[in-house]
Amino acid sequence: MFLLLLAAAALYLLIGELSEGLLLGGFAVVTVGLVIVQQRRGDRALDALRALAVPYVRVLRDNQWVRVPAAEVVAGDAMLIGEGERIAADVQLRECTALECDESLLTGESVSVPKQVGDAAYAGTLVVAGHGVAQVQATGLRTRMGAIGASLERIDLAPTPLQQTLARVTRWLAVLAFILSVLLAVWLGIGSRNWLQGALAGIAFGMSMLPEEIPMVLTVFLAFGAWRMASVKVLARRPAAIEALGAATVLCVDKTGTLTENRMKLVGIVLPGSPAAHDPIDDALPVRTALLCAMLASRRGTLDPIDRAILGTGEGLLHQHWALAREYPMTPKLPAMAQAWLRADGTVEVAAKGAPEAIASICRLSADEGSRLHRQVEELANRGLRILAVARAIAPRSEALPSLHELDFSLLGLLAFEDPLRADVPDAVATARKGGIEVAMITGDHAATARAIARQAGIDTSAGVMTGDALEALDDQALARVTRRVRVFARVTPLQKLRLVKAFQANGETVAMTGDGVNDAPSLKAAHVGIAMGVRGTDVAREAAGLVLLDEDFTRIVDGVRLGRRIDDNLRKAIFYIVAIHVPIAGLAFVPVMLGMPVLMLPIHVVLTEMVIDPLCSFAFEGVPEAQSLMSRRPRPRDAHAFRWQSLRGGLVAGLLLLLSVLGVWGIALANGGTADEARTLAVCALTVGNLSLVWMLARPQGARSAFASWPLVIVTAVSVMVMTAGVLLPGARELLRFAPVNGPGLLAAMALGIAAAVGGGLVAVRTQRMDLPGENSLVDLAQARH
């Protein structure tokens, strides 16, 4: 468009039309200015997103472990590193437990590297197991990663499927516009012997055909869409995730911290064989022993809410002079962790805590003892409490401590934790289900706990709860059948999450999955929308996900779905309008010339119209409020993008109506003896009024009681009306635009025809939207459709 404007300005200057040449040159500058302004606004939005995406690390400052941005780490800092984190600097290990790093970013070797105290670990490498304390040796460009020029700062901006489709369409339209422009210029040049006029007509037609608004619209919509997502605490790392979230049909969410408040509170300790729970701060020796054992099995300085709740309850009970001899990390086969402590008498006390069934296995309980424990767990879990068991073993000191199953553990009791449901979750779940989105809870908790929380949240529990063991026994086809009905899954491992994602996808669902751990990365990557936890999520989970939930609240996901649907709706309106308005502009530049009539659309008229289109599409449509029925309809199919033929057909019809209306005004004016300038005045005014009327009809939110859409639309409409009024009334502007004085009734009639055509186009748009949008639904309709 910039090059065409310069070409037209040069031709006008060549034939001595100084004012037209300077005006078009000025419009060329304005075009570049619009691009720069909108690009800067988009860049500011992305800069704000990058600020939210800055990685944090845990360092020792003033004898306290604090989280700081990775950029603030300096050489000499003591840094905590743990499973799932990317190391922020080159460090030397001072303490470590079962630490392994993936250094493939530097070496290309995919096998993880075990680390020992004194070893070096490098910036950018990933901790895949264990944890430790390290001292920073080098940061930034001084690290090995910095030396080879690796960059991990930019947000991934891979083109979305819609962007790729529109890029192809834009290229084809540009080629077609070039060919037809050349033919039009040659046709008019040969027919009229006026090659300069032919060149100007060809340039005008080329301008009218170029859909230069589309790249700008996509830039603005995706940048501001990501910015709006961030305003509801959802960070979009990839633009494709914004598209996909609005089309999600199943939300797979964790329980702890997402549906619940993640404020773990130790509310009771149940001793073996005891019918009632004791207060955690009870002075009875068995209760204090169980609490102390749980504290010894918990890691200090961790962000885990369970460990923090235990250590906070029993603060002051720990034996500070005991030394940690060994840590037994949790494994998928044994969901329990333990720590071995060297006591003053030289023996080793091993404290373990974990899932009751795991602790029961290492305690080697009898069948009767196991049954009693199971009944106690069921009773507590049915109240929505999270249950852990604790056990203790005493072993002689040795160089190599045996495995947990080889130690003689004694069960000390059960710990009951309360994590209340977030108050707004039931409403959010109801909103999601009303919008055609099923919510599935996938948790590692006990089945009874999962069922109780799911009922409180409003998640469907009619098909029961499936456990990880039952899931493991099913093949993929059977699991796909189960996922059509079951919505609560308990005692599920991260690898089983991946199977669940694929099972839902096999049923044709668009899946959004939440996750936070290293092992969640495959399921986050496989889901159509991976949603990582922003606070407790690991770096590898955030890198695998398209979205990051900054405050880990389920209602934010539903807000993100709402925004995704709104962005999709408004983008469709913008595309519909671009197609609709280019039809009359191109037709008015092409048809009169091919019919041997005077030239109607000169470059200056095309430019004036294009100056209205750009800000309207990029600002006015982006800010249109959501439709009232937005969350009462089923999700749109993933492949139903805005540039399908079904969507474009309505825009072409609406544009054709406006084209015929303006051609009618042009033809009637000439037939009644009007000059070309008079007919052009009436036709361009009819086009402008029809253009603005169509925008107002499209920008009005569906179901809204008011016609008001957005302030950008009001401003652009006012400016357009002032420009057209000046062109009709002021002699200098009339001469510049090749207008002529016209009578009032004729002008009103021309504008009425333009408005009538716009109303017809608006009705076509409404019909297109109704055909293109999924219908509203009730929960009964939705359940019947799924079954």
PDB file of N, CA, C and O in Angstrom, residues 249-283:
ATOM      1  N   THR A 249     -13.495 -27.930  24.833  1.00  0.00           N
ATOM      2  CA  THR A 249     -14.724 -28.640  25.213  1.00  0.00           C
ATOM      3  C   THR A 249     -14.560 -29.408  26.524  1.00  0.00           C
ATOM      4  O   THR A 249     -15.551 -29.777  27.142  1.00  0.00           O
ATOM      5  N   VAL A 250     -13.305 -29.668  26.937  1.00  0.00           N
ATOM      6  CA  VAL A 250     -13.045 -30.367  28.199  1.00  0.00           C
ATOM      7  C   VAL A 250     -11.913 -29.642  28.923  1.00  0.00           C
ATOM      8  O   VAL A 250     -10.867 -29.383  28.335  1.00  0.00           O
ATOM      9  N   LEU A 251     -12.142 -29.307  30.182  1.00  0.00           N
ATOM     10  CA  LEU A 251     -11.104 -28.729  31.037  1.00  0.00           C
ATOM     11  C   LEU A 251     -10.686 -29.794  32.042  1.00  0.00           C
ATOM     12  O   LEU A 251     -11.482 -30.199  32.892  1.00  0.00           O
ATOM     13  N   CYS A 252      -9.453 -30.257  31.939  1.00  0.00           N
ATOM     14  CA  CYS A 252      -8.915 -31.242  32.886  1.00  0.00           C
ATOM     15  C   CYS A 252      -8.099 -30.482  33.923  1.00  0.00           C
ATOM     16  O   CYS A 252      -7.067 -29.885  33.584  1.00  0.00           O
ATOM     17  N   VAL A 253      -8.545 -30.495  35.165  1.00  0.00           N
ATOM     18  CA  VAL A 253      -7.912 -29.663  36.184  1.00  0.00           C
ATOM     19  C   VAL A 253      -7.508 -30.495  37.390  1.00  0.00           C
ATOM     20  O   VAL A 253      -8.113 -31.538  37.691  1.00  0.00           O
ATOM     21  N   ASP A 254      -6.472 -30.017  38.057  1.00  0.00           N
ATOM     22  CA  ASP A 254      -6.041 -30.609  39.317  1.00  0.00           C
ATOM     23  C   ASP A 254      -6.944 -30.084  40.428  1.00  0.00           C
ATOM     24  O   ASP A 254      -7.624 -29.068  40.267  1.00  0.00           O
ATOM     25  N   LYS A 255      -6.938 -30.784  41.546  1.00  0.00           N
ATOM     26  CA  LYS A 255      -7.762 -30.346  42.674  1.00  0.00           C
ATOM     27  C   LYS A 255      -7.039 -29.304  43.521  1.00  0.00           C
ATOM     28  O   LYS A 255      -7.526 -28.190  43.709  1.00  0.00           O
ATOM     29  N   THR A 256      -5.861 -29.682  44.004  1.00  0.00           N
ATOM     30  CA  THR A 256      -5.166 -28.854  44.989  1.00  0.00           C
ATOM     31  C   THR A 256      -4.663 -27.561  44.367  1.00  0.00           C
ATOM     32  O   THR A 256      -3.908 -27.579  43.398  1.00  0.00           O
ATOM     33  N   GLY A 257      -5.101 -26.440  44.922  1.00  0.00           N
ATOM     34  CA  GLY A 257      -4.624 -25.146  44.485  1.00  0.00           C
ATOM     35  C   GLY A 257      -5.354 -24.589  43.291  1.00  0.00           C
ATOM     36  O   GLY A 257      -5.292 -23.389  43.027  1.00  0.00           O
ATOM     37  N   THR A 258      -6.035 -25.444  42.532  1.00  0.00           N
ATOM     38  CA  THR A 258      -6.790 -24.971  41.368  1.00  0.00           C
ATOM     39  C   THR A 258      -8.268 -24.856  41.722  1.00  0.00           C
ATOM     40  O   THR A 258      -8.870 -23.792  41.570  1.00  0.00           O
ATOM     41  N   LEU A 259      -8.841 -25.949  42.202  1.00  0.00           N
ATOM     42  CA  LEU A 259     -10.221 -25.901  42.686  1.00  0.00           C
ATOM     43  C   LEU A 259     -10.271 -25.488  44.158  1.00  0.00           C
ATOM     44  O   LEU A 259     -11.248 -24.885  44.600  1.00  0.00           O
ATOM     45  N   THR A 260      -9.224 -25.824  44.902  1.00  0.00           N
ATOM     46  CA  THR A 260      -9.178 -25.466  46.322  1.00  0.00           C
ATOM     47  C   THR A 260      -8.262 -24.268  46.525  1.00  0.00           C
ATOM     48  O   THR A 260      -7.572 -23.829  45.611  1.00  0.00           O
ATOM     49  N   GLU A 261      -8.229 -23.749  47.747  1.00  0.00           N
ATOM     50  CA  GLU A 261      -7.489 -22.515  48.032  1.00  0.00           C
ATOM     51  C   GLU A 261      -5.997 -22.735  48.221  1.00  0.00           C
ATOM     52  O   GLU A 261      -5.246 -21.780  48.352  1.00  0.00           O
ATOM     53  N   ASN A 262      -5.564 -24.005  48.251  1.00  0.00           N
ATOM     54  CA  ASN A 262      -4.155 -24.343  48.479  1.00  0.00           C
ATOM     55  C   ASN A 262      -3.652 -23.745  49.800  1.00  0.00           C
ATOM     56  O   ASN A 262      -2.516 -23.291  49.894  1.00  0.00           O
ATOM     57  N   ARG A 263      -4.536 -23.712  50.782  1.00  0.00           N
ATOM     58  CA  ARG A 263      -4.168 -23.278  52.139  1.00  0.00           C
ATOM     59  C   ARG A 263      -4.297 -24.489  53.057  1.00  0.00           C
ATOM     60  O   ARG A 263      -5.240 -24.619  53.822  1.00  0.00           O
ATOM     61  N   MET A 264      -3.346 -25.393  52.940  1.00  0.00           N
ATOM     62  CA  MET A 264      -3.393 -26.620  53.724  1.00  0.00           C
ATOM     63  C   MET A 264      -3.292 -26.307  55.214  1.00  0.00           C
ATOM     64  O   MET A 264      -2.434 -25.542  55.639  1.00  0.00           O
ATOM     65  N   LYS A 265      -4.178 -26.928  55.973  1.00  0.00           N
ATOM     66  CA  LYS A 265      -4.168 -26.772  57.422  1.00  0.00           C
ATOM     67  C   LYS A 265      -4.310 -28.148  58.048  1.00  0.00           C
ATOM     68  O   LYS A 265      -5.227 -28.907  57.717  1.00  0.00           O
ATOM     69  N   LEU A 266      -3.371 -28.487  58.902  1.00  0.00           N
ATOM     70  CA  LEU A 266      -3.433 -29.762  59.615  1.00  0.00           C
ATOM     71  C   LEU A 266      -4.521 -29.659  60.681  1.00  0.00           C
ATOM     72  O   LEU A 266      -4.376 -28.926  61.658  1.00  0.00           O
ATOM     73  N   VAL A 267      -5.617 -30.383  60.479  1.00  0.00           N
ATOM     74  CA  VAL A 267      -6.774 -30.232  61.376  1.00  0.00           C
ATOM     75  C   VAL A 267      -6.947 -31.412  62.320  1.00  0.00           C
ATOM     76  O   VAL A 267      -7.765 -31.346  63.246  1.00  0.00           O
ATOM     77  N   GLY A 268      -6.229 -32.505  62.095  1.00  0.00           N
ATOM     78  CA  GLY A 268      -6.414 -33.646  62.998  1.00  0.00           C
ATOM     79  C   GLY A 268      -5.366 -34.708  62.788  1.00  0.00           C
ATOM     80  O   GLY A 268      -4.797 -34.846  61.702  1.00  0.00           O
ATOM     81  N   ILE A 269      -5.085 -35.451  63.874  1.00  0.00           N
ATOM     82  CA  ILE A 269      -4.194 -36.614  63.829  1.00  0.00           C
ATOM     83  C   ILE A 269      -4.966 -37.794  64.384  1.00  0.00           C
ATOM     84  O   ILE A 269      -5.488 -37.746  65.502  1.00  0.00           O
ATOM     85  N   VAL A 270      -5.067 -38.847  63.588  1.00  0.00           N
ATOM     86  CA  VAL A 270      -5.801 -40.046  63.988  1.00  0.00           C
ATOM     87  C   VAL A 270      -4.786 -41.142  64.278  1.00  0.00           C
ATOM     88  O   VAL A 270      -3.988 -41.525  63.414  1.00  0.00           O
ATOM     89  N   LEU A 271      -4.816 -41.639  65.502  1.00  0.00           N
ATOM     90  CA  LEU A 271      -3.877 -42.693  65.903  1.00  0.00           C
ATOM     91  C   LEU A 271      -4.389 -44.050  65.447  1.00  0.00           C
ATOM     92  O   LEU A 271      -5.602 -44.238  65.259  1.00  0.00           O
ATOM     93  N   PRO A 272      -3.500 -45.023  65.240  1.00  0.00           N
ATOM     94  CA  PRO A 272      -3.941 -46.357  64.802  1.00  0.00           C
ATOM     95  C   PRO A 272      -4.967 -46.950  65.760  1.00  0.00           C
ATOM     96  O   PRO A 272      -4.758 -46.986  66.976  1.00  0.00           O
ATOM     97  N   GLY A 273      -6.092 -47.371  65.199  1.00  0.00           N
ATOM     98  CA  GLY A 273      -7.146 -47.987  65.997  1.00  0.00           C
ATOM     99  C   GLY A 273      -8.031 -47.014  66.731  1.00  0.00           C
ATOM    100  O   GLY A 273      -8.995 -47.410  67.376  1.00  0.00           O
ATOM    101  N   SER A 274      -7.729 -45.710  66.687  1.00  0.00           N
ATOM    102  CA  SER A 274      -8.522 -44.719  67.396  1.00  0.00           C
ATOM    103  C   SER A 274      -9.731 -44.318  66.562  1.00  0.00           C
ATOM    104  O   SER A 274      -9.606 -44.124  65.361  1.00  0.00           O
ATOM    105  N   PRO A 275     -10.907 -44.171  67.180  1.00  0.00           N
ATOM    106  CA  PRO A 275     -12.100 -43.825  66.408  1.00  0.00           C
ATOM    107  C   PRO A 275     -12.216 -42.328  66.110  1.00  0.00           C
ATOM    108  O   PRO A 275     -13.009 -41.934  65.262  1.00  0.00           O
ATOM    109  N   ALA A 276     -11.462 -41.505  66.811  1.00  0.00           N
ATOM    110  CA  ALA A 276     -11.633 -40.062  66.655  1.00  0.00           C
ATOM    111  C   ALA A 276     -10.289 -39.410  66.366  1.00  0.00           C
ATOM    112  O   ALA A 276      -9.218 -39.935  66.688  1.00  0.00           O
ATOM    113  N   ALA A 277     -10.381 -38.201  65.759  1.00  0.00           N
ATOM    114  CA  ALA A 277      -9.172 -37.429  65.455  1.00  0.00           C
ATOM    115  C   ALA A 277      -8.793 -36.575  66.657  1.00  0.00           C
ATOM    116  O   ALA A 277      -9.658 -36.037  67.356  1.00  0.00           O
ATOM    117  N   HIS A 278      -7.494 -36.433  66.889  1.00  0.00           N
ATOM    118  CA  HIS A 278      -6.991 -35.597  67.970  1.00  0.00           C
ATOM    119  C   HIS A 278      -6.545 -34.253  67.407  1.00  0.00           C
ATOM    120  O   HIS A 278      -6.144 -34.140  66.240  1.00  0.00           O
ATOM    121  N   ASP A 279      -6.582 -33.252  68.270  1.00  0.00           N
ATOM    122  CA  ASP A 279      -6.067 -31.940  67.879  1.00  0.00           C
ATOM    123  C   ASP A 279      -4.570 -32.068  67.604  1.00  0.00           C
ATOM    124  O   ASP A 279      -3.848 -32.703  68.385  1.00  0.00           O
ATOM    125  N   PRO A 280      -4.066 -31.490  66.496  1.00  0.00           N
ATOM    126  CA  PRO A 280      -2.637 -31.639  66.174  1.00  0.00           C
ATOM    127  C   PRO A 280      -1.707 -31.126  67.262  1.00  0.00           C
ATOM    128  O   PRO A 280      -0.554 -31.581  67.346  1.00  0.00           O
ATOM    129  N   ILE A 281      -2.156 -30.164  68.062  1.00  0.00           N
ATOM    130  CA  ILE A 281      -1.281 -29.621  69.109  1.00  0.00           C
ATOM    131  C   ILE A 281      -1.570 -30.264  70.478  1.00  0.00           C
ATOM    132  O   ILE A 281      -1.185 -29.731  71.523  1.00  0.00           O
ATOM    133  N   ASP A 282      -2.258 -31.419  70.461  1.00  0.00           N
ATOM    134  CA  ASP A 282      -2.526 -32.165  71.701  1.00  0.00           C
ATOM    135  C   ASP A 282      -1.187 -32.577  72.327  1.00  0.00           C
ATOM    136  O   ASP A 282      -0.256 -33.011  71.638  1.00  0.00           O
ATOM    137  N   ASP A 283      -1.103 -32.462  73.654  1.00  0.00           N
ATOM    138  CA  ASP A 283       0.149 -32.787  74.350  1.00  0.00           C
ATOM    139  C   ASP A 283       0.326 -34.281  74.593  1.00  0.00           C
ATOM    140  O   ASP A 283       1.366 -34.699  75.117  1.00  0.00           O
TER     141      ASP A 283
END
